[in-house]
CSV table of C-alpha atoms in Angstrom, one decimal:
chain,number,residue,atom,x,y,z
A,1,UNK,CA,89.8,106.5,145.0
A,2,UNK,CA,87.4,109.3,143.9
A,3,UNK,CA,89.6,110.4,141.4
A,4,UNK,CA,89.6,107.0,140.0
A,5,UNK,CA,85.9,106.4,139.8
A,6,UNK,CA,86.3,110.0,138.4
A,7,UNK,CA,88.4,108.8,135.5
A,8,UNK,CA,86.4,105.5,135.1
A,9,UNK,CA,83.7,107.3,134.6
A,10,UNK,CA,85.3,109.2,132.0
A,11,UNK,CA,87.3,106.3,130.0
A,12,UNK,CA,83.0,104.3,130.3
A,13,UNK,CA,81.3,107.7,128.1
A,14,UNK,CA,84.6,107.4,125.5
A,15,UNK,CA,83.9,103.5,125.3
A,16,UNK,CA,79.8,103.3,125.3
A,17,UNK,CA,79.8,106.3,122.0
A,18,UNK,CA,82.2,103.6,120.4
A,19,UNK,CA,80.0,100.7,121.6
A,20,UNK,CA,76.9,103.0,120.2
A,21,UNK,CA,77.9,103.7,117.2
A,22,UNK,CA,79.6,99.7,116.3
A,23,UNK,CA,76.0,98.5,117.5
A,24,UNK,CA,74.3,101.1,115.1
A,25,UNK,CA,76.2,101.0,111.9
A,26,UNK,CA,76.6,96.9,112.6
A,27,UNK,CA,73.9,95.9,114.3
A,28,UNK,CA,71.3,98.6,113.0
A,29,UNK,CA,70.5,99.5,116.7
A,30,UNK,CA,69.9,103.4,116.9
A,31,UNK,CA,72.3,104.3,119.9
A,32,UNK,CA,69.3,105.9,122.1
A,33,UNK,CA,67.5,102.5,122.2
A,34,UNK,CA,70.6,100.8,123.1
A,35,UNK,CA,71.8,103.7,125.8
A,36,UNK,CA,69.8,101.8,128.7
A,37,UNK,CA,71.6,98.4,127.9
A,38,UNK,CA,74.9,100.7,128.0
A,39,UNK,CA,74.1,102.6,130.9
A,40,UNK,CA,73.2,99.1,132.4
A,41,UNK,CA,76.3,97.7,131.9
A,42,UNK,CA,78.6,100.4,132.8
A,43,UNK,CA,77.1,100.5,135.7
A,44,UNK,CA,77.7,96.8,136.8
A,45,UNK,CA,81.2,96.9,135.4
A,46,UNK,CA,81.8,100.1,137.7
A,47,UNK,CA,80.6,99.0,141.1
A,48,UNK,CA,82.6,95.9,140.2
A,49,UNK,CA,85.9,97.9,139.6
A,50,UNK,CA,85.1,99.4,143.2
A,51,UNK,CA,84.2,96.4,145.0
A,52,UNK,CA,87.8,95.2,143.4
A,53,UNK,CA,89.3,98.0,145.0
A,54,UNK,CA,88.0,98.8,148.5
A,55,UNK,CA,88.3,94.9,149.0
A,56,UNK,CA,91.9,94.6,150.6
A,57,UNK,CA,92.1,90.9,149.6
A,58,UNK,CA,93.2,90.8,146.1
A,59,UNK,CA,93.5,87.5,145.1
A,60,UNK,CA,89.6,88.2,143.5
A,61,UNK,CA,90.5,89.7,139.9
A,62,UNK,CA,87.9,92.2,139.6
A,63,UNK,CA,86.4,90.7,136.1
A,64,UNK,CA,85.4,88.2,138.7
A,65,UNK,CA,83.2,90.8,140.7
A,66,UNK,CA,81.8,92.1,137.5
A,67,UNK,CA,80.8,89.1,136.1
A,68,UNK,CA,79.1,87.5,139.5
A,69,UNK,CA,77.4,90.8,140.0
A,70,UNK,CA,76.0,91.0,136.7
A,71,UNK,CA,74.7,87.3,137.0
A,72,UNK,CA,72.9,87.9,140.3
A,73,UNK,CA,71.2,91.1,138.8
A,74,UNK,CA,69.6,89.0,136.1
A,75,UNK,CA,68.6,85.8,137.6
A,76,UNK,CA,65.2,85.5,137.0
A,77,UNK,CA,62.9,86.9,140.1
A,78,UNK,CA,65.3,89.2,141.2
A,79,UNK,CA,64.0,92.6,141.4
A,80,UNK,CA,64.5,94.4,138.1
A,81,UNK,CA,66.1,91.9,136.7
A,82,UNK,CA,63.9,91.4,133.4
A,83,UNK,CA,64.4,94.8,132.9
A,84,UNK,CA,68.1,94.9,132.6
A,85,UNK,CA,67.9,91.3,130.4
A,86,UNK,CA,65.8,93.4,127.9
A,87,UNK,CA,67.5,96.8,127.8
A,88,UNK,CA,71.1,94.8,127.4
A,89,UNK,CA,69.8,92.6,124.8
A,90,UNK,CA,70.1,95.6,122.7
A,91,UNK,CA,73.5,95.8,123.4
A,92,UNK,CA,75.5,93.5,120.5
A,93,UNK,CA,78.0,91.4,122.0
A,94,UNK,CA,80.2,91.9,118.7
A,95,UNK,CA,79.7,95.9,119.3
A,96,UNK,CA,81.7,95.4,122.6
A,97,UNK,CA,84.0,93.0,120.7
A,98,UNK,CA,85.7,95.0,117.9
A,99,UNK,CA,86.8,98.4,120.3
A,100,UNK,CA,88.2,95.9,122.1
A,101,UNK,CA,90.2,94.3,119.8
A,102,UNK,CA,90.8,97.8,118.0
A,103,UNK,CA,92.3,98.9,121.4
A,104,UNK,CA,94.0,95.7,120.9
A,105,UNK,CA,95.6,96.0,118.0
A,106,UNK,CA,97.1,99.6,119.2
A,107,UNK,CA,98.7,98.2,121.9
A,108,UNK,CA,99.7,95.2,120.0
A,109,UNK,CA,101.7,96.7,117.4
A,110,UNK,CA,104.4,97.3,119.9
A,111,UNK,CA,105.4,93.6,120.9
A,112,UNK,CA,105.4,93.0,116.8
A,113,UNK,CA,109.4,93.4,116.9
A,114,UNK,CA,109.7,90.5,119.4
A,115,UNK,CA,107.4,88.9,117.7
A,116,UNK,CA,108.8,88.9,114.5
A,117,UNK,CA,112.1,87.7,115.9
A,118,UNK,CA,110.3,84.1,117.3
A,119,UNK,CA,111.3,81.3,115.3
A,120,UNK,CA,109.2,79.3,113.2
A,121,UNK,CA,109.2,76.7,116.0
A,122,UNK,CA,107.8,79.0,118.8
A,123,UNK,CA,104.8,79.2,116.3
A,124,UNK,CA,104.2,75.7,115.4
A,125,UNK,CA,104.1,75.1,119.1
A,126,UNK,CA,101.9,77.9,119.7
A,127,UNK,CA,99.4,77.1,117.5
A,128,UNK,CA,98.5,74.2,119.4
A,129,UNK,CA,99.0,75.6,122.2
A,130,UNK,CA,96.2,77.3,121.5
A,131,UNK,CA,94.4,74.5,119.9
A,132,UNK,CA,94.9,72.2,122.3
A,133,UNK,CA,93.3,74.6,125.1
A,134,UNK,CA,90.4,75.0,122.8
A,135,UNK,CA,89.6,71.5,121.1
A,136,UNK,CA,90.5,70.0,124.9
A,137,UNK,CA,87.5,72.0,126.2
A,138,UNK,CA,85.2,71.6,123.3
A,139,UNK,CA,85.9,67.7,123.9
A,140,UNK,CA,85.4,67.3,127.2
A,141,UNK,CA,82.4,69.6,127.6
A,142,UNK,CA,80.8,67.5,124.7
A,143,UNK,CA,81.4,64.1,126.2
A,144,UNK,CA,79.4,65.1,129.3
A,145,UNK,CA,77.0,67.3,127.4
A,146,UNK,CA,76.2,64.0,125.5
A,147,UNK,CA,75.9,61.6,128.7
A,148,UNK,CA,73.4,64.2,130.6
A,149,UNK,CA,71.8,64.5,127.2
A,150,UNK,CA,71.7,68.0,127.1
A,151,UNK,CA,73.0,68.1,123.6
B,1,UNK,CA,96.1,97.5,136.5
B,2,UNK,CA,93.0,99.7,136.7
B,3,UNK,CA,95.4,101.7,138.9
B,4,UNK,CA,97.1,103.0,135.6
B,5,UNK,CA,94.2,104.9,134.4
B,6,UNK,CA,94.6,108.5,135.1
B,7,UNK,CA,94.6,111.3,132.2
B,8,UNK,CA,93.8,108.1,129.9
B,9,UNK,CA,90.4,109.8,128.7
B,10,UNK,CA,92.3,112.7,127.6
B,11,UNK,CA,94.2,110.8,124.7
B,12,UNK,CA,91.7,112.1,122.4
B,13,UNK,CA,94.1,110.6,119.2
B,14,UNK,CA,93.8,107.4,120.4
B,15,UNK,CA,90.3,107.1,120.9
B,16,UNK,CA,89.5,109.2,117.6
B,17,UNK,CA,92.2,106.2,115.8
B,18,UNK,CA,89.6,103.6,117.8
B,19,UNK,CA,86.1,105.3,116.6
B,20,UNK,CA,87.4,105.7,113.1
B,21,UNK,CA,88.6,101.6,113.3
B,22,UNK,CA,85.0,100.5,114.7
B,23,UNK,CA,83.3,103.1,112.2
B,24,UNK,CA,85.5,101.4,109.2
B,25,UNK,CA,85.5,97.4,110.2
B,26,UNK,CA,81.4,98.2,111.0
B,27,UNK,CA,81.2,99.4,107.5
B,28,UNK,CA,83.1,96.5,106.3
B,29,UNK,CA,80.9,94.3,107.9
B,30,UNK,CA,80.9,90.1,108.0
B,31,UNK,CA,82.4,88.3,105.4
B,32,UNK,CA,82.6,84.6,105.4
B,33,UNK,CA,85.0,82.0,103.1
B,34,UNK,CA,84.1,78.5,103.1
B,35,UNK,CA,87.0,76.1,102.9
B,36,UNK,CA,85.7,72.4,101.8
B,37,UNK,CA,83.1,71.8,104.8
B,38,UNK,CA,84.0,74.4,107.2
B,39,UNK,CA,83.7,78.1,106.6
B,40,UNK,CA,86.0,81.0,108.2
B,41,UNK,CA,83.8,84.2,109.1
B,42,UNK,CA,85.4,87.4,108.9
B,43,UNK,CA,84.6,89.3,111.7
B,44,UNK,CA,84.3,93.8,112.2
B,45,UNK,CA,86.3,92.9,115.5
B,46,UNK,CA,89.2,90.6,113.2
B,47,UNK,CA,89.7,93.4,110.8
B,48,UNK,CA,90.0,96.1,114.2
B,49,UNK,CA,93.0,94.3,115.7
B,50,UNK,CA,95.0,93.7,111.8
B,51,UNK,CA,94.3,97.7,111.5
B,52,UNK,CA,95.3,98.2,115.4
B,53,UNK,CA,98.2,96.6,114.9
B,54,UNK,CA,98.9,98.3,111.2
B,55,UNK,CA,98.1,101.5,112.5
B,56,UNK,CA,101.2,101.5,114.9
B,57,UNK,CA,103.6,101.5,112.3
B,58,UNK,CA,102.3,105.2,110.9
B,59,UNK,CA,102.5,108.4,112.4
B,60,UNK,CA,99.0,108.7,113.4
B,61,UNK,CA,99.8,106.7,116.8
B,62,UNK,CA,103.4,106.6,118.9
B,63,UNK,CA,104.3,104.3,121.6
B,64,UNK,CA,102.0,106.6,123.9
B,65,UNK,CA,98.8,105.8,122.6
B,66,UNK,CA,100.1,102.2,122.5
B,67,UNK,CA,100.5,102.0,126.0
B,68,UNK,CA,97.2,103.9,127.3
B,69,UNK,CA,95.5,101.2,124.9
B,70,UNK,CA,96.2,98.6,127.1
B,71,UNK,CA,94.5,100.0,129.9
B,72,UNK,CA,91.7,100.9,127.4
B,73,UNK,CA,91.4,97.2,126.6
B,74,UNK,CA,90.8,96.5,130.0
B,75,UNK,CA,88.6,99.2,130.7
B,76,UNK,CA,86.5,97.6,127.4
B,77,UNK,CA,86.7,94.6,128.0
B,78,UNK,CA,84.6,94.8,131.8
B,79,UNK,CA,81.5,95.3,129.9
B,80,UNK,CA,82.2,92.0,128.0
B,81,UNK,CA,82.5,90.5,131.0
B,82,UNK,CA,79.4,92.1,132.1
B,83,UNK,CA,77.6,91.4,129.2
B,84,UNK,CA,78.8,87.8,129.9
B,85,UNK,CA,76.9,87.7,133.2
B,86,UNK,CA,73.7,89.3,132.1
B,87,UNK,CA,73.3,86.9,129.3
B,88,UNK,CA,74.6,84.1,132.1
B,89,UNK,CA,71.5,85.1,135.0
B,90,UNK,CA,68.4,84.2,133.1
B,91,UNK,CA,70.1,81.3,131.5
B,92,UNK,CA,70.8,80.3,135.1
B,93,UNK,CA,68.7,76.9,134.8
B,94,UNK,CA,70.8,75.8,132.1
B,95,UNK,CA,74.0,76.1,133.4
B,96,UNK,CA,73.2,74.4,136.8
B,97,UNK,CA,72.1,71.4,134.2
B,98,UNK,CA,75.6,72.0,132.3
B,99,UNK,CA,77.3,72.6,135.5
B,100,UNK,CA,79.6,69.7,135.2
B,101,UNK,CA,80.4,69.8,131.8
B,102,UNK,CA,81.5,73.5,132.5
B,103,UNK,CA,83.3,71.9,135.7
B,104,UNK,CA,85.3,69.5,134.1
B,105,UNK,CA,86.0,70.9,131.0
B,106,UNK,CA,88.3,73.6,133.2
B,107,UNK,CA,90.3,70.1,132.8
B,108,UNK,CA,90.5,70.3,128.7
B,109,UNK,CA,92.6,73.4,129.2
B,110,UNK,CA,95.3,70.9,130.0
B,111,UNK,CA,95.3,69.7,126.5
B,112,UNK,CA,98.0,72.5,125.6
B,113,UNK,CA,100.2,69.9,127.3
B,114,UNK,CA,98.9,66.9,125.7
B,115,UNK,CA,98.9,68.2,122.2
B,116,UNK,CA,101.7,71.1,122.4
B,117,UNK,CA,104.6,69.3,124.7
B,118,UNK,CA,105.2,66.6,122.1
B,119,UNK,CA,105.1,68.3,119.3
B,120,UNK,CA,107.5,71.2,120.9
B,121,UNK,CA,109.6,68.1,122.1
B,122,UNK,CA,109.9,66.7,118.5
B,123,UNK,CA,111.0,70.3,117.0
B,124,UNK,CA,113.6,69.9,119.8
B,125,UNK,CA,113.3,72.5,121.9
B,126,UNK,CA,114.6,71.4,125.6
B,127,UNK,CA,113.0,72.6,128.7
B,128,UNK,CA,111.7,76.1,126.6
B,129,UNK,CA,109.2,73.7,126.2
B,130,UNK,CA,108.3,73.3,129.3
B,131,UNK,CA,107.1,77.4,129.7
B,132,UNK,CA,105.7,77.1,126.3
B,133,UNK,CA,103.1,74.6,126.7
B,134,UNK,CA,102.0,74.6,130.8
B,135,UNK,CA,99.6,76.7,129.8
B,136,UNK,CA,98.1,79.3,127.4
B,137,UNK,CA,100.7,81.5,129.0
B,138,UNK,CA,99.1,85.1,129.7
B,139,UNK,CA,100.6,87.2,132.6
B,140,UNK,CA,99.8,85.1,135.5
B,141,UNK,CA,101.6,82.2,134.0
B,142,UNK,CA,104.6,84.5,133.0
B,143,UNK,CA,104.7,85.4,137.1
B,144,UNK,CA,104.4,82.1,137.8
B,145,UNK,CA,107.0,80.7,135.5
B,146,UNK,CA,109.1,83.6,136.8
B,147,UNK,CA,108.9,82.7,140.3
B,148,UNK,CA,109.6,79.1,139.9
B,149,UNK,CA,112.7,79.3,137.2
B,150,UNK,CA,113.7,82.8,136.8
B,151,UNK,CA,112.8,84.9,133.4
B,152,UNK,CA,116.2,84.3,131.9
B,153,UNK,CA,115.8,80.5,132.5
B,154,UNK,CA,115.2,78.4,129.9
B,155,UNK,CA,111.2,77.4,131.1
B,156,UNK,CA,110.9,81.8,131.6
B,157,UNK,CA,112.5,82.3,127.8
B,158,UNK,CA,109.5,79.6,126.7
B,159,UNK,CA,107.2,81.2,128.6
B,160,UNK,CA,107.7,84.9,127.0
B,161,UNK,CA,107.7,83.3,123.6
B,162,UNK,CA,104.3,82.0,124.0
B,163,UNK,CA,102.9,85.1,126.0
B,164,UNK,CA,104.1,87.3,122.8
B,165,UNK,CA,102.9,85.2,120.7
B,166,UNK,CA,99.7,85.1,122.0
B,167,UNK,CA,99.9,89.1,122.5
B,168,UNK,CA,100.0,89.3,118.7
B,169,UNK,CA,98.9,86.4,117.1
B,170,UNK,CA,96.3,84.6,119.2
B,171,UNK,CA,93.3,86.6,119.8
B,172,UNK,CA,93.4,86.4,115.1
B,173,UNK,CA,94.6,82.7,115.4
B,174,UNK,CA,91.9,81.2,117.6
B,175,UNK,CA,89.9,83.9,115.8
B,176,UNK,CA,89.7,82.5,112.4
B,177,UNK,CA,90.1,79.1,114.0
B,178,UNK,CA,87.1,78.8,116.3
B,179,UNK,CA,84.2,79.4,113.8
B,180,UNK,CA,86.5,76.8,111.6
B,181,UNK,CA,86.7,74.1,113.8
B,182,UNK,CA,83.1,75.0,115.0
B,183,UNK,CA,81.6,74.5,111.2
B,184,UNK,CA,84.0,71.5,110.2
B,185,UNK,CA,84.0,69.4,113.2
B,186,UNK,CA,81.3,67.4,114.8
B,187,UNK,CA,81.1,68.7,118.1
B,188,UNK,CA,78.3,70.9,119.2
B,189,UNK,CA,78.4,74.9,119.7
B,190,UNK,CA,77.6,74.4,122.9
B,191,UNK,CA,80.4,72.7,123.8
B,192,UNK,CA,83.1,75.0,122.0
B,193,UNK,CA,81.2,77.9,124.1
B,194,UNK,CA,82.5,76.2,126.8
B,195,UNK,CA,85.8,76.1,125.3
B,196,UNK,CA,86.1,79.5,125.1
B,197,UNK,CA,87.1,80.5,128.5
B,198,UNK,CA,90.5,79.8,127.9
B,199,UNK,CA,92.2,82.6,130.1
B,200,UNK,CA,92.7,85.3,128.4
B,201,UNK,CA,89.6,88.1,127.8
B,202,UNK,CA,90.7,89.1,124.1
B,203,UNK,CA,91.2,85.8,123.0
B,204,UNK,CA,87.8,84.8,124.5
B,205,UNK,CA,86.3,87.7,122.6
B,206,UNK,CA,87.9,86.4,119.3
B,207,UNK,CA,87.0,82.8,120.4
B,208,UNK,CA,83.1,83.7,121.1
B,209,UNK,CA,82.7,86.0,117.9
B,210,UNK,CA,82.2,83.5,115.3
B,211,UNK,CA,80.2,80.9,117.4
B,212,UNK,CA,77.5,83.5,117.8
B,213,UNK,CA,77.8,85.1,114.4
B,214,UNK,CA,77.4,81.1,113.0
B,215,UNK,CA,74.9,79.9,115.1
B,216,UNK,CA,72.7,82.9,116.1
B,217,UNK,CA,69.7,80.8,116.9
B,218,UNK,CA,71.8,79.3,120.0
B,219,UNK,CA,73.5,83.0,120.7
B,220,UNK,CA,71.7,83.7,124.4
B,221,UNK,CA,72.7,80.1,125.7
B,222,UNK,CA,76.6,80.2,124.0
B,223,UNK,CA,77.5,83.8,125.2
B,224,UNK,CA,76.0,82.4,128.0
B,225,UNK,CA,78.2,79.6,128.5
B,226,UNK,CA,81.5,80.7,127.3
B,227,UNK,CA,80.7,83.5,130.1
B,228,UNK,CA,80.7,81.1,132.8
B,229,UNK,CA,83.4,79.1,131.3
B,230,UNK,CA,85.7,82.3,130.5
B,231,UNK,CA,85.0,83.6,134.8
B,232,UNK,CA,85.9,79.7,135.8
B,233,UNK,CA,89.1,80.3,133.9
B,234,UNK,CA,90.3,83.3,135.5
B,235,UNK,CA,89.3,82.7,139.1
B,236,UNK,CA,91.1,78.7,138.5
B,237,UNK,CA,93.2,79.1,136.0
B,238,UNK,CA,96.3,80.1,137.3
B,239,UNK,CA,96.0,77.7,140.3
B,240,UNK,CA,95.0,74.5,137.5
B,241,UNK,CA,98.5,75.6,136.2
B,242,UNK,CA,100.2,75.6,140.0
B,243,UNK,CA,99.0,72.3,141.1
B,244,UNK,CA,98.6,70.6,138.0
B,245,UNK,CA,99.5,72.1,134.6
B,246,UNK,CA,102.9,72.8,135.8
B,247,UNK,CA,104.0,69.5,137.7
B,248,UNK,CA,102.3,67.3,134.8
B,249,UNK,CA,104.3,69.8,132.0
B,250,UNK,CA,107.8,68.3,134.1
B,251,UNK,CA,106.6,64.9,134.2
B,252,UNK,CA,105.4,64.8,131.0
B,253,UNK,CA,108.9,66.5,129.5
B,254,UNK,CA,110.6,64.2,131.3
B,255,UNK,CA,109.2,60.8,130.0
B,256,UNK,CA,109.4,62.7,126.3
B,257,UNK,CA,112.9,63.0,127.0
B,258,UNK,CA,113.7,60.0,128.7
B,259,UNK,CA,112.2,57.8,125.9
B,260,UNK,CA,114.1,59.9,123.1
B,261,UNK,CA,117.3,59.1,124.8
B,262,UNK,CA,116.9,55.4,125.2
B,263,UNK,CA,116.1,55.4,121.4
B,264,UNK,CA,119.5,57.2,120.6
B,265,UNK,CA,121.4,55.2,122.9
B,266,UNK,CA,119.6,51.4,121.3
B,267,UNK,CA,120.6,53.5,117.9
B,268,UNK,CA,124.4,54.3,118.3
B,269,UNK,CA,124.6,53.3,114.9
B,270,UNK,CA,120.9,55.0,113.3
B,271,UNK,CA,121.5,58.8,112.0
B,272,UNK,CA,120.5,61.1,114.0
B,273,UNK,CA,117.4,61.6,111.6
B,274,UNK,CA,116.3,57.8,112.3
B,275,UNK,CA,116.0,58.8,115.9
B,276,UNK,CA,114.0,61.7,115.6
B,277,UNK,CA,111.7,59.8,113.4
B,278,UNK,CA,111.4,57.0,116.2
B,279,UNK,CA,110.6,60.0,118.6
B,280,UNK,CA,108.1,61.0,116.0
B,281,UNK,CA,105.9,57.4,116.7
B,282,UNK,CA,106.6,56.9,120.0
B,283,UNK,CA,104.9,60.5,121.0
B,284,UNK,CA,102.1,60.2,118.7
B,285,UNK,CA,101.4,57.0,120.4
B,286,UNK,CA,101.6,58.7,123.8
B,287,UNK,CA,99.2,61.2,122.5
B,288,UNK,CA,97.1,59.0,121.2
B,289,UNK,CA,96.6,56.3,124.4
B,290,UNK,CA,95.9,59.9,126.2
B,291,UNK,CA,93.6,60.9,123.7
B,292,UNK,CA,91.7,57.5,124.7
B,293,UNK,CA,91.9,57.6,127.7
B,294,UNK,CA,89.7,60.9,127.5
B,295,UNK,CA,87.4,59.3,125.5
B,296,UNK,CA,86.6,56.3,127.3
């Protein structure tokens, strides 16, 4: 367990200098003003990786932990909570975005055999796969968007 | 899977390949190409995965670094989510308003069966068609299709084509896609925010990227609501696909099916071709009374 929030902890400082330096040369953020945002949420994703893992039930993924926990630490009147909305503001959402998919792309290039052996049919039908998830969302959400009036 | 990560930090090639891809696509910056009405934006994070993926075929990288990158990914892709949910508290107001609309559009991920199962049904694939389009297929579909059918079944053969697929080709596909659709059609931002959380966190990433680049005014309130949208997904998702995606896939298969061989059997005579082509209108039109359905 210790050894794991050891290496966490590790894997979070390799992450956050790419996340720095994306936000700088993107986003012109200079990394020290955007190391509290960082720090912020490392932190949240951390004690979410723990609470994943000293909880016995699993049937919790643990994005769900870290995503809950960093709601309730920024709804408005909770202590601190303005504080963390302003230091992670710094932090651009694309910045976390492109290590991501770099890391992505690594690990992707191994299924690219398999993938090149799909036929042209698994493709069609994938692409709306896709598409369908997304525009059948979109579609919805908007239909009630519009009755409340929201939108 | 966070129970992989040991030694990972120590991979210092993989992580110097990763700095030198963000440093790079950074550089590179946003590009955008506008196609009649709509416009498809070029994102740092688009470029990062077509060099990721290039980069695996040189040297620099073996199938070692490939496979601590996954965990990386993961590792990563927490403080999206968290960013997700720090964006998501003081919006809090807003999405209690939204609250249905986020609800209920957990329901438009169905529409892979909708749109997908005919279309797969008229290429004439059989039940691979079934694994293909229950879902976005990501891992927990892949174990569930596996429990139910067996990998080497026909549905568990469908299912694997879609979850490599998606592996490679859909965090560019709904990538480029989203901020196309987002720009051409009319539907609000707000609403493909909510769209976003469609199961899979590198997809969503790809998904969000353009909405926010294309509509930064709105950014707080759509990262915001593709955050809550994107931890519905993954807390539901895979039980949507148990009790509903999955039984509606069959029953949806099996009036595709049913109706294509009445039509050959009225059409001894017709070629083969004719049939198809009578398949063709008679799942648009089922399609289509869905699609009304919705909208009404």
């Amino acid at each position: 367990m210790l050894k794991n929030i050891q290496e966490w902890i590790l894997l979070f400082i390799i992450v956050s200098v790419m996340v720095a330096v994306g936000n700088w040369i993107g986003y012109e953020v200079m990394p020290l003003e955007a190391l509290p945002g960082i720090l912020a949420l490392v932190g949240i994703s951390l004690v979410g990786l723990i609470l994943h893992r000293v909880n016995p039930y699993k049937g919790i993924p643990s994005i769900a932990y870290i995503g809950i926990l960093a709601f309730i630490v920024t709804i408005p009147g909770v202590p601190g909570a303005e504080q963390i909305v302003e230091w992670t503001s710094k932090v651009n959402l694309l910045a976390i975005a492109t290590p991501i998919l770099a890391y992505a792309g690594i690990s992707i290039g191994r299924s690219w055999a398999d993938f090149a052996k799909l036929g042209w049919k698994t493709i069609i039908v994938g692409m709306f796969v896709l598409l369908g998830t997304y525009l059948g969302s979109a579609v919805i959400a908007e239909i009630l968007l519009r009755m409340q009036g929201i939108i | 899977m966070e129970g992989k990560a040991l030694g990972l930090w120590k991979d210092w090639r993989l992580h110097a390949v990763v700095l030198a891809i963000v440093i790079v696509t950074e550089l590179i910056g946003q590009h955008s190409i506008s196609i009649g009405a709509g416009i498809i934006l070029l994102l740092p994070m688009l470029y990062a995965v077509i060099i990721g993926i290039s980069i695996y075929f040189t040297p620099i990288v073996t199938k070692k670094q490939s496979e601590n990158a996954e965990t990386l990914v993961y590792i990563t892709l927490t403080l999206l989510i968290a960013k997700f949910g720090v964006q998501a508290g003081p919006a809090l107001p807003q999405l209690i308003a939204a609250g249905p609309a986020l609800i209920l559009q957990e329901l438009g991920n169905l529409g892979t069966i909708l749109i997908a199962l005919p279309i797969a049904v008229l290429l004439g694939l059989k039940r691979e068609s079934i694994g293909m389009t229950h879902s976005i297929g990501r891992e927990a579909n892949l174990a569930l299709i596996t429990d139910k059918f067996g990998l080497s079944s026909p549905e568990g053969r469908g299912v694997m084509s879609m979850y490599i697929f998606g592996t490679v080709f859909g965090s560019i596909f709904i990538g480029l896609a989203s901020g196309f659709l987002a720009t051409t059609l009319p539907l609000h931002p707000y609403s493909f925010a909510m769209a976003t959380g469609i199961g899979s966190g590198s997809m969503t990433a790809a998904a969000l990227g353009p909405l926010v680049a294309a509509f930064p005014d709105m950014a707080d309130t759509i990262t915001a609501f593709s955050g809550a949208s994107n931890l519905l997904t993954s807390v539901t998702g895979l039980y949507a696909s148990i009790l509903i995606g999955l039984p509606l896939t069959e029953k949806f298969y099996k009036v595709l099916t049913k109706r294509r061989e009445k039509n050959s059997a009225e059409n001894m005579m017709a070629s083969k071709l004719d049939a198809e082509s009578n398949v063709g209108v008679i799942t648009e039109k089922v399609t289509d009374d869905t699609k009304s359905k919705v909208v009404k």
